[in-house]
Coordinates of C-alpha atoms in Angstrom, one line a residue:
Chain A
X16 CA 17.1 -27.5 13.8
X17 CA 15.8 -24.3 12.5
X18 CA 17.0 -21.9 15.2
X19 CA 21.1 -24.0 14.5
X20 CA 20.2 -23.3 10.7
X21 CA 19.5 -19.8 11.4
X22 CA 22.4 -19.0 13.2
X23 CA 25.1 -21.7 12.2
X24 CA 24.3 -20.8 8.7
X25 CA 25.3 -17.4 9.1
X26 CA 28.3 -18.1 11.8
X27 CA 30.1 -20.8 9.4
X28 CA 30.0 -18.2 6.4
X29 CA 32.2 -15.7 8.8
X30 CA 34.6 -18.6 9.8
X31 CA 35.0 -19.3 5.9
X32 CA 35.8 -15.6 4.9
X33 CA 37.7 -14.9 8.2
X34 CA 39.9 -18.2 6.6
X35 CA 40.2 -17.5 3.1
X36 CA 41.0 -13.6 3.9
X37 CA 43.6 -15.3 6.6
X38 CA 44.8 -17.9 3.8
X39 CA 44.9 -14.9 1.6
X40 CA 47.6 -13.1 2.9
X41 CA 49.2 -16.2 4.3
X42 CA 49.9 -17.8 0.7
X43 CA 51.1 -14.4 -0.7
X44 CA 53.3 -14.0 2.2
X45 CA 52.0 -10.1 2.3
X46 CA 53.7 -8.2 5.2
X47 CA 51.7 -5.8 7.7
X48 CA 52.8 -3.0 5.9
X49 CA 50.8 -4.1 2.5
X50 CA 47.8 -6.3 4.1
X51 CA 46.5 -6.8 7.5
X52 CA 45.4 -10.6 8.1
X53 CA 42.6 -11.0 10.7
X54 CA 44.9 -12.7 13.1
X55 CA 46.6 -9.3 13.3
X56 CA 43.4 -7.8 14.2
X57 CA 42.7 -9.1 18.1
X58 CA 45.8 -7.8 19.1
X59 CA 45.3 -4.1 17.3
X60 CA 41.5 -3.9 18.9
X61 CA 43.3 -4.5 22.2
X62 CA 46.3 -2.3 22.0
X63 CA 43.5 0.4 21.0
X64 CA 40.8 -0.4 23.0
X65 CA 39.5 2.8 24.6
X66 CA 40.0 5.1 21.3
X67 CA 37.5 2.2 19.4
X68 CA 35.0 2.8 22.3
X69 CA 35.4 6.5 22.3
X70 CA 36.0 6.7 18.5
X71 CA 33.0 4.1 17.7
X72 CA 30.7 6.1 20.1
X73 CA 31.4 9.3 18.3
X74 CA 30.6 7.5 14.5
X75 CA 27.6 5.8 15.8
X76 CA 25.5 8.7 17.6
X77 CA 26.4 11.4 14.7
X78 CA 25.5 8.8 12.4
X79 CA 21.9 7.4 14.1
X80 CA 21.1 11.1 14.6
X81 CA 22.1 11.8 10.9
X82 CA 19.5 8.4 9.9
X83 CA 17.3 10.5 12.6
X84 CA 16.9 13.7 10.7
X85 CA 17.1 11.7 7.1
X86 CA 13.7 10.1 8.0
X87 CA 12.3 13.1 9.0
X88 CA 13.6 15.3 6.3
X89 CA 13.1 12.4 3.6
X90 CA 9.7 11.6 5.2
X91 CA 8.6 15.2 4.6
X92 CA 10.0 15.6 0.7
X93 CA 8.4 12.5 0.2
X94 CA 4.9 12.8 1.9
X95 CA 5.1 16.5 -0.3
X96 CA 6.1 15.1 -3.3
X97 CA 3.8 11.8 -3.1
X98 CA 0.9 13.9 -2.4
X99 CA 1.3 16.9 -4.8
X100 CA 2.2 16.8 -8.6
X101 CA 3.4 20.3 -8.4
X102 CA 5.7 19.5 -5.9
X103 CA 6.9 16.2 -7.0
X104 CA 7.5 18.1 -10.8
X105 CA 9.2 21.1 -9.1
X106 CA 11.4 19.1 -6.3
X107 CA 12.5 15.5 -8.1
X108 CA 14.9 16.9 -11.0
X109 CA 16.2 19.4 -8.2
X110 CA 16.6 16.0 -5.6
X111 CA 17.8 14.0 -8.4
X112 CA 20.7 16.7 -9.5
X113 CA 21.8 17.0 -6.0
X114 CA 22.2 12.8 -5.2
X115 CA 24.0 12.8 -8.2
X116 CA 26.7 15.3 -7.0
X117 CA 29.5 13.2 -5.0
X118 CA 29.1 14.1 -1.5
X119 CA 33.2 13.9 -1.3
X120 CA 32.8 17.0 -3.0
X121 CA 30.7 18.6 -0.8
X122 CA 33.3 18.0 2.7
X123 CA 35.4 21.5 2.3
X124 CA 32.5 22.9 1.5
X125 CA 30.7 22.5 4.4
X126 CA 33.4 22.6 5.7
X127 CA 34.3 26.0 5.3
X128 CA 30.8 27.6 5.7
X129 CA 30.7 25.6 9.1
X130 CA 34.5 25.9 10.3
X131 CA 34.9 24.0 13.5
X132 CA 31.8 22.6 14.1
X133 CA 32.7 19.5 13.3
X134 CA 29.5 17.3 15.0
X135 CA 27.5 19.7 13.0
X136 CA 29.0 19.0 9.9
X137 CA 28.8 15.0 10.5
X138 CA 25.5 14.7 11.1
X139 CA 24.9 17.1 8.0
X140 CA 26.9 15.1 5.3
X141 CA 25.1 11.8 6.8
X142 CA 21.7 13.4 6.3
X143 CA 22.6 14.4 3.0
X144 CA 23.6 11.6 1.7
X145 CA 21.3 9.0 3.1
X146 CA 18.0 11.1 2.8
X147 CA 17.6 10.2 -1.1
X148 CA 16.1 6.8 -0.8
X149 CA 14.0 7.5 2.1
X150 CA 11.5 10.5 0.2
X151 CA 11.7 8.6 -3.5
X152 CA 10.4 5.3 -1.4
X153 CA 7.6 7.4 0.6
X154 CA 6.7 9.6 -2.9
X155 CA 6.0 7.2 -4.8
X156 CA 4.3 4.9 -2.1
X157 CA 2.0 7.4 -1.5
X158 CA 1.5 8.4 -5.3
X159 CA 1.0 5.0 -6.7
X160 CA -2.0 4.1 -4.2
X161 CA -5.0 2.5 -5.9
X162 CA -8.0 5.2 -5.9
X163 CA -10.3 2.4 -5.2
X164 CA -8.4 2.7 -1.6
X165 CA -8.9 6.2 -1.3
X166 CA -12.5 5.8 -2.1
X167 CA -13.5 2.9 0.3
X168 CA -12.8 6.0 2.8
X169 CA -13.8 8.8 0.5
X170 CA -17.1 7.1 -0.1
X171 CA -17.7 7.4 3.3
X172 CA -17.1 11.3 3.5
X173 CA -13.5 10.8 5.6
X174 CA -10.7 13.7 5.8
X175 CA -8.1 13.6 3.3
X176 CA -6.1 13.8 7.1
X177 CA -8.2 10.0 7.7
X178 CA -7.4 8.4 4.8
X179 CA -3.9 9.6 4.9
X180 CA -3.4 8.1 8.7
X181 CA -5.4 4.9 8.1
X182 CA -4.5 4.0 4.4
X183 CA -2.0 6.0 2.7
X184 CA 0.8 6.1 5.6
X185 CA 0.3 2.3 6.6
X186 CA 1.3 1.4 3.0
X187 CA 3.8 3.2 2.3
X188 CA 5.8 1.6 5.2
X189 CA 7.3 -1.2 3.7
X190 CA 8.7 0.7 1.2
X191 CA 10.0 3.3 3.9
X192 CA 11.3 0.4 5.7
X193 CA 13.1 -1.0 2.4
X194 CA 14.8 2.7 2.3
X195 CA 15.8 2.9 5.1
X196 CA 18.0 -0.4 5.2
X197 CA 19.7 1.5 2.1
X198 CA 20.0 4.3 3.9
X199 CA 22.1 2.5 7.1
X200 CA 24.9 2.2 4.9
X201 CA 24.8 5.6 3.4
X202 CA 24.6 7.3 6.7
X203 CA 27.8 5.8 7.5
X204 CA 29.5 6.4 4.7
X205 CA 28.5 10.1 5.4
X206 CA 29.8 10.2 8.7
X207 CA 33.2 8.3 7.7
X208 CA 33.7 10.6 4.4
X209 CA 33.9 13.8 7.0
X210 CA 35.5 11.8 9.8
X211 CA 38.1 11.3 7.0
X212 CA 38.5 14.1 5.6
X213 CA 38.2 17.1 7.7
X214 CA 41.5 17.8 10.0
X215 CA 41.7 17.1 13.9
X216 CA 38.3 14.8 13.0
X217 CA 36.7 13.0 15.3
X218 CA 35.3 9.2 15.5
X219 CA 36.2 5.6 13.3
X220 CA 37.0 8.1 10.7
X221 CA 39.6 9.6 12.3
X222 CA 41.1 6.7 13.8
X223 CA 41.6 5.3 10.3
X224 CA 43.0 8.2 9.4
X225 CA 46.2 7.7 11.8
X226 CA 46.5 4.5 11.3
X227 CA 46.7 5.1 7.6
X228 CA 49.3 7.7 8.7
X229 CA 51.1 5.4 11.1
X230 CA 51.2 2.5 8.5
X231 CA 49.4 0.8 11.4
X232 CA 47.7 -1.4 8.4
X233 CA 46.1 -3.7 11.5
X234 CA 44.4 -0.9 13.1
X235 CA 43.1 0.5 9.6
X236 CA 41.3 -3.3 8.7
X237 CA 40.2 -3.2 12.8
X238 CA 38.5 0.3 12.0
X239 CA 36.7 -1.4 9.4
X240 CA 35.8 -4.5 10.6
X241 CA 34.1 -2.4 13.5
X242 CA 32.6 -0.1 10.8
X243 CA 31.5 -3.4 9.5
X244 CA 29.8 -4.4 12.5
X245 CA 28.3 -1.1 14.0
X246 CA 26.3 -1.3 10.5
X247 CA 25.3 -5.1 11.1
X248 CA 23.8 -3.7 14.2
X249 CA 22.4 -0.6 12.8
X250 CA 20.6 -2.6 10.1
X251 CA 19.3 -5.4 12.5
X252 CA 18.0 -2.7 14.3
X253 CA 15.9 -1.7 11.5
X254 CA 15.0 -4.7 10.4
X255 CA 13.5 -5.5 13.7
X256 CA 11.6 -2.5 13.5
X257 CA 10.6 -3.2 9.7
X258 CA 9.2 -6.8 11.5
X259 CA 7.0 -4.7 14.1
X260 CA 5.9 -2.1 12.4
X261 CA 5.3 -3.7 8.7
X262 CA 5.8 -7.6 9.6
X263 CA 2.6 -7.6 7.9
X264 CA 4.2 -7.3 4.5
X265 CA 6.0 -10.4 4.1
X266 CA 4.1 -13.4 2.1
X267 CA 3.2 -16.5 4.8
X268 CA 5.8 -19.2 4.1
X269 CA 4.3 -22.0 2.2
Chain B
X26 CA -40.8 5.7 -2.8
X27 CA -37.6 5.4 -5.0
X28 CA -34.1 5.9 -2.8
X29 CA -32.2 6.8 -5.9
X30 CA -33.0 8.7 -8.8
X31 CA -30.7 9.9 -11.4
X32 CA -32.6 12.4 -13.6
X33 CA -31.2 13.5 -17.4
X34 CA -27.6 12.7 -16.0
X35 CA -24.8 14.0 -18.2
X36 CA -20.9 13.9 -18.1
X37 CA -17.7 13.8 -19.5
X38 CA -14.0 13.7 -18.4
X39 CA -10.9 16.5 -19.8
X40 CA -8.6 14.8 -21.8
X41 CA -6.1 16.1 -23.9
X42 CA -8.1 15.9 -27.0
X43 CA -10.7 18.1 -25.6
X44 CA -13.8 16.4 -23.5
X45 CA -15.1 12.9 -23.8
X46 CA -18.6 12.5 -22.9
X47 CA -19.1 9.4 -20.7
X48 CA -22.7 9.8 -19.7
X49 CA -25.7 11.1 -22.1
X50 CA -29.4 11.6 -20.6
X51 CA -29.0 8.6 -17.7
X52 CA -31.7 8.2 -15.7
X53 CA -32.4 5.6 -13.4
X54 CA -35.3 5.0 -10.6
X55 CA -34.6 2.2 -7.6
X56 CA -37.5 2.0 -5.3
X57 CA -35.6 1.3 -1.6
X58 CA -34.7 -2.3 -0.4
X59 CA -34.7 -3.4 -4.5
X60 CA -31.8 -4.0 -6.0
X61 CA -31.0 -2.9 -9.3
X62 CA -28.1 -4.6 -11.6
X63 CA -26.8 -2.6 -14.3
X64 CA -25.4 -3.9 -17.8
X65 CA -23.8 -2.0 -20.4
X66 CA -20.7 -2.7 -23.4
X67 CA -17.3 -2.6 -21.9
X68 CA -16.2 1.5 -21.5
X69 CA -19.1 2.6 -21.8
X70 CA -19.4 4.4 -18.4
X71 CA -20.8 2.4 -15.5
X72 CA -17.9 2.9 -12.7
X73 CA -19.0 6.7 -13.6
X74 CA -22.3 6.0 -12.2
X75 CA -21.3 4.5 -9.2
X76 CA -19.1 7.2 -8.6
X77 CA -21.7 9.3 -9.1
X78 CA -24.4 7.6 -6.7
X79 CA -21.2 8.0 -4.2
X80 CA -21.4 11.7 -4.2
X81 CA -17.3 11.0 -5.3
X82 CA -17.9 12.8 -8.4
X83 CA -20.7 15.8 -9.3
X84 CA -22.4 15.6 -12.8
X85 CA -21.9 18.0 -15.3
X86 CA -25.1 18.2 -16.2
X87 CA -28.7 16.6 -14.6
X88 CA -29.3 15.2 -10.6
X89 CA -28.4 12.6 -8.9
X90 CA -30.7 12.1 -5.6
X91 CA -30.7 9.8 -3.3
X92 CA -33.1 9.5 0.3
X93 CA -35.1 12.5 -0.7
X94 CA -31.7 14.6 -1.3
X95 CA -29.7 15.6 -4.1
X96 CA -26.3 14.1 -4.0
X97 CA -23.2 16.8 -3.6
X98 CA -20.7 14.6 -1.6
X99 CA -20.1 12.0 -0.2
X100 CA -22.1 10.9 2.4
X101 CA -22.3 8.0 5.6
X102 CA -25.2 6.0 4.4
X103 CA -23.2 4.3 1.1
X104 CA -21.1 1.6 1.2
X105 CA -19.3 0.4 -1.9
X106 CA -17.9 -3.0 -3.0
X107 CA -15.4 -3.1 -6.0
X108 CA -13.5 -5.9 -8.0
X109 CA -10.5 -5.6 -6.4
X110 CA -11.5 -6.6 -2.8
X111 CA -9.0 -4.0 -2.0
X112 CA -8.2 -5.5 1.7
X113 CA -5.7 -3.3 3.6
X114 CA -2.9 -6.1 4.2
X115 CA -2.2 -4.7 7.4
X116 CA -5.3 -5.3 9.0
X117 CA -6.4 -8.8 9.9
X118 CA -10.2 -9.7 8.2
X119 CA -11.7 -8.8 11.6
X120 CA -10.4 -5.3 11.5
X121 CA -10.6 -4.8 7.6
X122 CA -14.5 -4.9 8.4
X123 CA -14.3 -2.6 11.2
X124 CA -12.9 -0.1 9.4
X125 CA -15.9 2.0 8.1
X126 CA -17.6 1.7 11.9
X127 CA -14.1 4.2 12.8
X128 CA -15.1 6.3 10.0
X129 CA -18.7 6.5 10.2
X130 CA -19.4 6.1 14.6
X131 CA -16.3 6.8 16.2
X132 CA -17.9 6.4 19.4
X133 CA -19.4 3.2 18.9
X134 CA -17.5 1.0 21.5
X135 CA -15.1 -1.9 20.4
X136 CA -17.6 -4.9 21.2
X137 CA -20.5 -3.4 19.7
X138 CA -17.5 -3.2 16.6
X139 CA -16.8 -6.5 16.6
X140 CA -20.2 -8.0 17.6
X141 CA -21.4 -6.5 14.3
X142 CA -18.2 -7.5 12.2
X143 CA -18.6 -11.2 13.5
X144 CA -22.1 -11.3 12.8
X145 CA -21.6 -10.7 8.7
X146 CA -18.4 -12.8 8.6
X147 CA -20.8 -15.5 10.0
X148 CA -23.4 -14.9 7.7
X149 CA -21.1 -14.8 4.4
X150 CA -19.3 -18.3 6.1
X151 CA -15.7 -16.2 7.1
X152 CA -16.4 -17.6 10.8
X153 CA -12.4 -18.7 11.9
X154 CA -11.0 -16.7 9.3
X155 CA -10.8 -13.3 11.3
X156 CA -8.1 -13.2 12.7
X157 CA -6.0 -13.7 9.2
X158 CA -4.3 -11.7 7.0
X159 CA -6.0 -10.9 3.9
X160 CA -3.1 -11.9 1.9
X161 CA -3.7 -15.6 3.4
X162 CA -7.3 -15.9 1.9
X163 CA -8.5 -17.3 -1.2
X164 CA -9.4 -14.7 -4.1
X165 CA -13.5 -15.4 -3.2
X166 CA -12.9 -15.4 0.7
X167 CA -11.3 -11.7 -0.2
X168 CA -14.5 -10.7 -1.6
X169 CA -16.6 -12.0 0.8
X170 CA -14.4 -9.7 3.9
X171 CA -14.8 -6.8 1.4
X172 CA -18.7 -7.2 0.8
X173 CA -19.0 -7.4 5.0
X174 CA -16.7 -3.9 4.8
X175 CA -19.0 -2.8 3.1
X176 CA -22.1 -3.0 4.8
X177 CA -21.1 -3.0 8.2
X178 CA -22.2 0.1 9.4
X179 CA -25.7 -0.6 7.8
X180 CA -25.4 1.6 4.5
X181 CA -29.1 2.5 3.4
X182 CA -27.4 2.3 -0.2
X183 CA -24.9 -0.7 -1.5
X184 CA -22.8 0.0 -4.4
X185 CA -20.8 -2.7 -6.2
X186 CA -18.8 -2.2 -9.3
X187 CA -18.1 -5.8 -11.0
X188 CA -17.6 -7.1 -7.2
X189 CA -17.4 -10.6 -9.0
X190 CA -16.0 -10.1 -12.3
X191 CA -12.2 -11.2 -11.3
X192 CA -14.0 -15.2 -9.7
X193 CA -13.8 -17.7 -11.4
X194 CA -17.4 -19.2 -12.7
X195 CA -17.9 -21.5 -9.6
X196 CA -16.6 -18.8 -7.0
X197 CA -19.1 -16.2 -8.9
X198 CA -22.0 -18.4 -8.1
X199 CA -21.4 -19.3 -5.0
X200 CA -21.1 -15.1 -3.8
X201 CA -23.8 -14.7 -5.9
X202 CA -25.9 -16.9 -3.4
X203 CA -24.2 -15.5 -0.6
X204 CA -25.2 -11.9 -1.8
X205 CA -29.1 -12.8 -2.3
X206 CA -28.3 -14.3 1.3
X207 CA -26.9 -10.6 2.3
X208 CA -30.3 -9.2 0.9
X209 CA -32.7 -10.9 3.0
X210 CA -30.6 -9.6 6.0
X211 CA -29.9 -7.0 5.6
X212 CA -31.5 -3.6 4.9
X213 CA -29.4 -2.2 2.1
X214 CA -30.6 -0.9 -1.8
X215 CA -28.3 -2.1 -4.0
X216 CA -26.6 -0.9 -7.4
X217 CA -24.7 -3.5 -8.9
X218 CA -22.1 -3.0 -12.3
X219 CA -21.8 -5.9 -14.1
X220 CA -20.6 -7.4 -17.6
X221 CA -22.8 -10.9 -16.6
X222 CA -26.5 -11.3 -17.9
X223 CA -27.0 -14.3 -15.8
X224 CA -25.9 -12.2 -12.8
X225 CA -28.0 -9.0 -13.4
X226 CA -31.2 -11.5 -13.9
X227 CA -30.1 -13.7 -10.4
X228 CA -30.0 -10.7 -8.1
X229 CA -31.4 -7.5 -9.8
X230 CA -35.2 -6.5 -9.5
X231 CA -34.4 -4.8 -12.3
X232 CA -31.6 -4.8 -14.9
X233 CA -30.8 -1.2 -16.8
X234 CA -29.6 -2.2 -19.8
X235 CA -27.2 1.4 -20.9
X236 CA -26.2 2.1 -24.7
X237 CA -22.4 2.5 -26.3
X238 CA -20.5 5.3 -24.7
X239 CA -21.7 8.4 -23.8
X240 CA -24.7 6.0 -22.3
X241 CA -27.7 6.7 -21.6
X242 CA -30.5 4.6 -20.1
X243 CA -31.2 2.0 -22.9
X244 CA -33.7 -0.4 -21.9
X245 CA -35.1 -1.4 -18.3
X246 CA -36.3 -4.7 -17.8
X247 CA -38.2 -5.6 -14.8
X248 CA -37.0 -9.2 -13.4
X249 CA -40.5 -11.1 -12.6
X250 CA -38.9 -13.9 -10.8
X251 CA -39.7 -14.6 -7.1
X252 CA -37.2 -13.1 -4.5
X253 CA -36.1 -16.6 -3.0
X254 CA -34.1 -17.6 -6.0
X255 CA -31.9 -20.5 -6.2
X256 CA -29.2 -21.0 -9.2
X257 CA -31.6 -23.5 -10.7
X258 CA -34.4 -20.5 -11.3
X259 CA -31.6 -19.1 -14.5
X260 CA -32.5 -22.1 -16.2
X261 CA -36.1 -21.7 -16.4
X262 CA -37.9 -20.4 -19.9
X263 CA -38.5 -17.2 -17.7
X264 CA -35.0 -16.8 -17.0
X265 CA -34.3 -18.0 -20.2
X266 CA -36.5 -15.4 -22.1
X267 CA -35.3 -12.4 -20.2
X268 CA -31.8 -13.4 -20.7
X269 CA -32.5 -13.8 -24.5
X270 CA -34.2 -9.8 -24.3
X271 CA -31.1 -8.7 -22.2
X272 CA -28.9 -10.3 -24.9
X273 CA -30.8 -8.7 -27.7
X274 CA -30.7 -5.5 -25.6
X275 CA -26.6 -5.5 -25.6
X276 CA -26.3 -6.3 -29.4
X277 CA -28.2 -3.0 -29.6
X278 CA -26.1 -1.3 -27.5
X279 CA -22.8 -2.4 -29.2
X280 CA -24.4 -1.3 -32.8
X281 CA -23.5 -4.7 -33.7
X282 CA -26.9 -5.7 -36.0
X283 CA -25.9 -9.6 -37.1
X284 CA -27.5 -12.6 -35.3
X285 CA -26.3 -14.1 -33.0

């Protein structure tokens, strides 16, 4: 009974979009040049079968190695800035001034300082725009940590290092964790905006680029709908990663 | 032979409008294996004292010594208890009390760990609960986990800042008995913070009674009951007459001069 819950629950509320988006379109008789139904959508996925493999593979690495570098990079800001009030004054206006700048923007820029190295450039926009959440969750873990838990260790004449590993970092993780499901859909949004954008482009991006160019409306909605579900994934991913790593964290049901 | 001694303690803490004295002339004597509970009005600048018994925090001014040394760190033999039983969620009660034994013997190998973490849990009545989260115990089981943590690697010193003060009456008493339990046991000196008369008489040897902030040693009263106590002993005349002194004793303290 649970386990049908569990995954009827979630099944049946796809049917009822897939039908009311079908419905939809049906009821305002909109033709495939306006609005793609998803009965349209089997037969575009088909027709472009190999480019979604080859296109979806090229979105999904840049942007996993984009989430990659974000933890790291946002990891570091934030263990610097959670463990130092210097830092955090001097870094968080300067972090908070550059989330705020649309990362649209930012494409022919980095574009043209980087011309042609278009993987390079992808990974880039996806780490800059998905590495926000990631070091304002760690900082302020790590800063907001009772002292009574540093000094259970303290007391005992442990290594800043100790308490760090065994207390501090341990934590922090479920609010690293609760970034970083913010940060899936950022990174694809990064990798997408320059996939877009930049000419000759590579990946999902691209691909719904020329349908947008062909008026191939189908094949746009398929691009998304497998945007849609390479970030499902993604964020499973994490989430079963949150449940090993900081399962701990949620309350016992009662 | 006393384990601690503070001697003509002074301190204060920065603030913004220049420095506030916390601590004025403290001094304080605990022969080893007694236990001394320490009273005082609210503010007035006991969780300084424990953190300076710690070795966490350095007087400005006097000496704080403790096993024939003066205290300039922190150091392996102190374990300290706190009102939040600050359990690391993470952990399961079993390796919440193990925790120190990584800090303090590295070496010491896992069943000698968990030998000596089962045998508190069993003595403060946590036996089938070690294996749980802390977040799926009761407020007092919490503080009973914490108070094992907190001797398991056989502190010559105990320190406990208002370890009870967040139980409800029933739940006080009944860790109260488990702590004179502790005592018999086990080898510790213990410092105890408290706001509760009926506490500092139930497990101190002796209770320091400190003045209004910055404090300074007030009053010492030396508790003449006999060491097996039961809960029953607070409402003897005794009990009743060095409550009455202690009471006396915080009115003073508080400046406040009208009877009670």
């Amino acid at each position: 009974m649970n386990t049908l819950k569990k995954v009827g629950v979630p099944i049946v509320s796809i049917v009822i979009f897939l039908l009311f988006w079908e419905g939809l379109v049906w009821i305002n008789d909109w033709p495939k040049y306006k609005m793609a139904a998803p009965s349209d959508l089997p037969d575009a996925f088909w027709k472009f079968r190999w480019l979604f493999l080859e296109m979806g593979w090229q979105t999904l690495w840049r942007t996993v190695i984009g989430l990659v570098l974000a933890v790291l990079v946002g990891g570091a800001l934030g263990m610097i800035m959670g463990l130092s009030q210097i830092f955090r004054g001097a870094l968080y206006p300067l972090l908070v001034g550059f989330n705020a700048i649309p990362k649209a923007t930012l494409v022919p820029v980095i574009a043209l300082i980087f011309i042609g190295q278009h993987d390079f450039n992808t990974v880039l926009m996806a780490v800059m725009i998905s590495f926000f959440p990631i070091a304002v969750s760690v900082s302020i873990g790590l800063s907001t940590l009772e002292p009574e838990y540093r000094d259970i260790l303290r007391a005992l004449g442990a290594s800043r290092f100790t308490i760090f590993r065994k207390i501090a970092l341990p934590k922090t993780l479920p609010e690293f964790f609760g970034a970083l499901k913010v940060s899936v859909t950022l990174a694809f949004i990064g990798t997408n905006l320059v996939e877009i954008v930049s000419p000759h482009g590579r990946g999902l991006g691209a691909l719904f680029k020329s349908g947008e160019i062909n008026g191939n409306y189908p094949l746009m909605f398929a691009v998304l709908i497998a945007l849609a579900i390479l970030g499902i994934v993604l964020y499973y991913l994490v989430v079963i990663f949150e449940k090993i790593f900081a399962g701990w964290a949620e309350r016992p049901q009662t | 032979m006393n384990l601690i001694e503070t001697k003509g303690v002074h301190h204060a803490y920065e603030t913004p409008m220049g420095p506030l004295p916390v601590l004025a002339g403290l001094d304080l004597a605990i022969p080893e294996s007694s236990f001394c509970a320490v009273v005082g009005p609210s503010g007035c600048g006991k969780s300084t004292l424990t953190r300076l018994i710690a070795g966490l925090l350095i007087p400005d001014e006097g000496e704080v010594w403790l096993d024939g040394a003066q205290v300039k760190s922190p150091r392996k033999t102190v374990g300290m208890a706190f009102q939040n039983p600050v359990l690391l969620e993470w952990r399961t009660i079993l390796e919440n009390v193990i925790l120190p034994l990584e800090i303090v013997a590295p070496g010491m190998p896992r069943k000698q760990r968990v030998d000596r973490a089962m045998e508190l849990l069993d003595m403060v009545g946590l036996t089938g609960f070690e294996n749980k989260r802390p977040s799926e115990l009761s407020g007092g089981m919490r503080q009973r986990a914490s108070l094992c943590r907190s001797i398991v690697h056989k502190p010559r010193v105990l320190i406990m800042d208002e370890p009870f003060g967040a139980l409800d009456a029933f739940t006080r008493e009944d860790l109260w008995q488990t702590m004179r339990d502790l005592r018999a046991a086990e080898p510790f000196t213990g410092v105890l913070i408290t706001h509760d008369l009926r506490e500092s008489v139930f497990l101190g040897d002796q209770v320091v009674v400190l003045s209004d902030r910055p404090a300074r040693t007030q009053h010492v009263l030396d508790v003449t009951l006999p060491a097996d106590r039961t809960l029953d002993i607070l409402y003897t005349p005794e009990a009743g007459e060095m409550l009455h002194e202690l009471r006396d004793q915080i009115r003073i303290a508080q400046n406040r001069n009208e009877a009670a």
